One Martini backbone bead per residue (centre of mass of N, CA, C, O) as a GRO file, in nm:
protein
  151
    1MET     BB    1   3.531  -1.434  -2.194
    2ALA     BB    2   3.486  -1.138  -2.102
    3ARG     BB    3   3.456  -1.021  -2.386
    4TRP     BB    4   3.198  -1.169  -2.459
    5TRP     BB    5   3.018  -1.038  -2.240
    6TRP     BB    6   3.062  -0.746  -2.328
    7ALA     BB    7   2.952  -0.783  -2.616
    8LEU     BB    8   2.671  -0.877  -2.531
    9LEU     BB    9   2.594  -0.631  -2.362
   10LEU     BB   10   2.627  -0.421  -2.587
   11SER     BB   11   2.425  -0.545  -2.790
   12CYS     BB   12   2.177  -0.533  -2.605
   13THR     BB   13   2.180  -0.229  -2.561
   14LEU     BB   14   2.149  -0.151  -2.862
   15VAL     BB   15   1.881  -0.294  -2.910
   16VAL     BB   16   1.715  -0.148  -2.697
   17ALA     BB   17   1.769   0.137  -2.806
   18ALA     BB   18   1.647   0.083  -3.093
   19LEU     BB   19   1.353  -0.021  -2.971
   20GLY     BB   20   1.286   0.219  -2.845
   21LYS     BB   21   1.048   0.441  -2.743
   22GLU     BB   22   0.922   0.728  -2.840
   23ALA     BB   23   0.812   1.003  -2.726
   24VAL     BB   24   0.538   1.180  -2.706
   25PRO     BB   25   0.471   1.478  -2.796
   26ALA     BB   26   0.403   1.758  -2.654
   27THR     BB   27   0.266   2.031  -2.613
   28ASP     BB   28   0.327   2.379  -2.607
   29ASP     BB   29   0.092   2.383  -2.399
   30PRO     BB   30   0.086   2.359  -2.058
   31ALA     BB   31  -0.220   2.380  -1.997
   32LEU     BB   32  -0.308   2.151  -2.185
   33GLU     BB   33  -0.132   1.933  -2.056
   34ALA     BB   34  -0.259   1.951  -1.774
   35ARG     BB   35  -0.544   1.872  -1.862
   36MET     BB   36  -0.469   1.599  -1.980
   37GLN     BB   37  -0.360   1.480  -1.714
   38ARG     BB   38  -0.620   1.511  -1.547
   39ILE     BB   39  -0.780   1.316  -1.729
   40ALA     BB   40  -0.582   1.066  -1.746
   41VAL     BB   41  -0.607   0.993  -1.428
   42GLU     BB   42  -0.930   0.908  -1.472
   43LEU     BB   43  -0.825   0.688  -1.675
   44ARG     BB   44  -0.826   0.368  -1.795
   45CYS     BB   45  -0.640   0.118  -1.901
   46LEU     BB   46  -0.738  -0.136  -2.123
   47VAL     BB   47  -0.476  -0.311  -2.099
   48CYS     BB   48  -0.377  -0.294  -1.793
   49GLN     BB   49  -0.618  -0.193  -1.566
   50ASN     BB   50  -0.398  -0.067  -1.328
   51GLN     BB   51  -0.384   0.195  -1.506
   52THR     BB   52  -0.340   0.483  -1.627
   53ILE     BB   53  -0.299   0.667  -1.916
   54ALA     BB   54  -0.066   0.841  -1.792
   55GLU     BB   55   0.123   0.569  -1.699
   56SER     BB   56   0.102   0.412  -1.956
   57PRO     BB   57   0.292   0.231  -2.217
   58ALA     BB   58   0.074   0.182  -2.400
   59GLY     BB   59  -0.043   0.239  -2.714
   60LEU     BB   60  -0.336   0.312  -2.639
   61SER     BB   61  -0.258   0.542  -2.447
   62ASP     BB   62  -0.132   0.720  -2.657
   63ASP     BB   63  -0.392   0.753  -2.824
   64LEU     BB   64  -0.567   0.874  -2.595
   65ARG     BB   65  -0.391   1.120  -2.539
   66ARG     BB   66  -0.412   1.234  -2.825
   67GLU     BB   67  -0.721   1.260  -2.824
   68ILE     BB   68  -0.738   1.458  -2.592
   69ARG     BB   69  -0.570   1.682  -2.718
   70GLU     BB   70  -0.747   1.725  -2.968
   71GLN     BB   71  -1.007   1.801  -2.818
   72LEU     BB   72  -0.889   2.042  -2.662
   73GLN     BB   73  -0.801   2.202  -2.920
   74ARG     BB   74  -1.116   2.214  -3.017
   75GLY     BB   75  -1.270   2.296  -2.720
   76ALA     BB   76  -1.315   2.092  -2.517
   77THR     BB   77  -1.418   1.980  -2.234
   78ASP     BB   78  -1.354   1.773  -1.983
   79GLU     BB   79  -1.639   1.642  -1.977
   80GLN     BB   80  -1.652   1.577  -2.282
   81VAL     BB   81  -1.413   1.386  -2.291
   82VAL     BB   82  -1.513   1.182  -2.082
   83GLN     BB   83  -1.778   1.120  -2.229
   84TYR     BB   84  -1.654   1.013  -2.488
   85MET     BB   85  -1.500   0.776  -2.354
   86THR     BB   86  -1.751   0.647  -2.227
   87ASP     BB   87  -1.912   0.603  -2.488
   88ARG     BB   88  -1.686   0.425  -2.624
   89TYR     BB   89  -1.589   0.229  -2.346
   90GLY     BB   90  -1.728   0.289  -2.093
   91ASP     BB   91  -1.725   0.282  -1.744
   92PHE     BB   92  -1.449   0.126  -1.716
   93ILE     BB   93  -1.254   0.375  -1.784
   94ARG     BB   94  -1.334   0.464  -1.506
   95TYR     BB   95  -1.223   0.496  -1.180
   96ARG     BB   96  -1.505   0.665  -1.119
   97PRO     BB   97  -1.785   0.547  -1.139
   98PRO     BB   98  -2.099   0.591  -1.173
   99MET     BB   99  -2.413   0.598  -1.032
  100ASN     BB  100  -2.587   0.319  -1.163
  101PRO     BB  101  -2.751   0.039  -1.255
  102SER     BB  102  -2.475  -0.094  -1.375
  103THR     BB  103  -2.299  -0.012  -1.082
  104VAL     BB  104  -2.420  -0.118  -0.814
  105ALA     BB  105  -2.255  -0.376  -0.764
  106LEU     BB  106  -1.983  -0.234  -0.743
  107TRP     BB  107  -2.063  -0.054  -0.490
  108ALA     BB  108  -2.202  -0.290  -0.300
  109SER     BB  109  -2.006  -0.537  -0.262
  110PRO     BB  110  -1.829  -0.456  -0.016
  111ILE     BB  111  -2.062  -0.439   0.188
  112VAL     BB  112  -2.179  -0.723   0.151
  113LEU     BB  113  -1.918  -0.876   0.224
  114LEU     BB  114  -1.881  -0.761   0.508
  115VAL     BB  115  -2.152  -0.846   0.629
  116GLY     BB  116  -2.124  -1.147   0.562
  117GLY     BB  117  -1.863  -1.197   0.727
  118LEU     BB  118  -1.976  -1.107   1.002
  119LEU     BB  119  -2.208  -1.311   1.013
  120VAL     BB  120  -2.034  -1.566   1.006
  121LEU     BB  121  -1.869  -1.505   1.258
  122VAL     BB  122  -2.104  -1.494   1.459
  123LEU     BB  123  -2.215  -1.779   1.408
  124VAL     BB  124  -1.957  -1.936   1.483
  125LEU     BB  125  -1.921  -1.822   1.772
  126ARG     BB  126  -2.199  -1.912   1.882
  127ARG     BB  127  -2.165  -2.214   1.830
  128ARG     BB  128  -1.907  -2.249   2.004
  129ALA     BB  129  -2.036  -2.151   2.277
  130ARG     BB  130  -2.252  -2.406   2.280
  131MET     BB  131  -2.040  -2.600   2.313
  132ALA     BB  132  -1.904  -2.855   2.449
  133PRO     BB  133  -1.600  -2.915   2.593
  134GLU     BB  134  -1.567  -3.213   2.470
  135ARG     BB  135  -1.545  -3.112   2.159
  136PHE     BB  136  -1.271  -3.037   2.238
  137GLU     BB  137  -0.951  -3.034   2.251
  138PRO     BB  138  -0.724  -3.119   2.457
  139ASP     BB  139  -0.485  -3.027   2.647
  140ALA     BB  140  -0.166  -3.045   2.681
  141LEU     BB  141   0.039  -3.241   2.895
  142ASP     BB  142   0.264  -3.273   3.116
  143ASP     BB  143   0.427  -3.468   3.348
  144ASP     BB  144   0.261  -3.305   3.592
  145GLY     BB  145  -0.038  -3.220   3.459
  146ASN     BB  146   0.016  -2.966   3.301
  147PRO     BB  147  -0.027  -2.730   3.092
  148GLU     BB  148   0.100  -2.645   2.801
  149GLU     BB  149   0.282  -2.415   2.656
  150ALA     BB  150   0.312  -2.212   2.414
  151ARG     BB  151   0.573  -2.173   2.156
   0.00000   0.00000   0.00000
């Protein structure tokens, strides 16, 4: 029985190794590769959505990294590459989208939610402060008539 498990483990390992994806070769120029990485960490993977294209294993991220390399090799600046990706995929591809009319809700929503939550908290606490003590549940009493301590 143990031989069967070892054979199964070995075959699974070989299958995984055979199906494993080969890494996309980096350029020979380390400065170009560093620029590509700097740009790639600023762009969101459209498949994963919670990873940058620099760290995503998705095929689309491989294609986007290759596209960045090609544009940089053609002489495009970092800003031109980011603008190309934004024009093609929209502001969503950027981890730090610019402030413009289409992204105002994105930038303002955390502040609006925080202020709204604080307003609700203040209103609830003020309402509770005005309530008569009889509206609250009485404290549980022990056998001697003293309030029980919380356990």
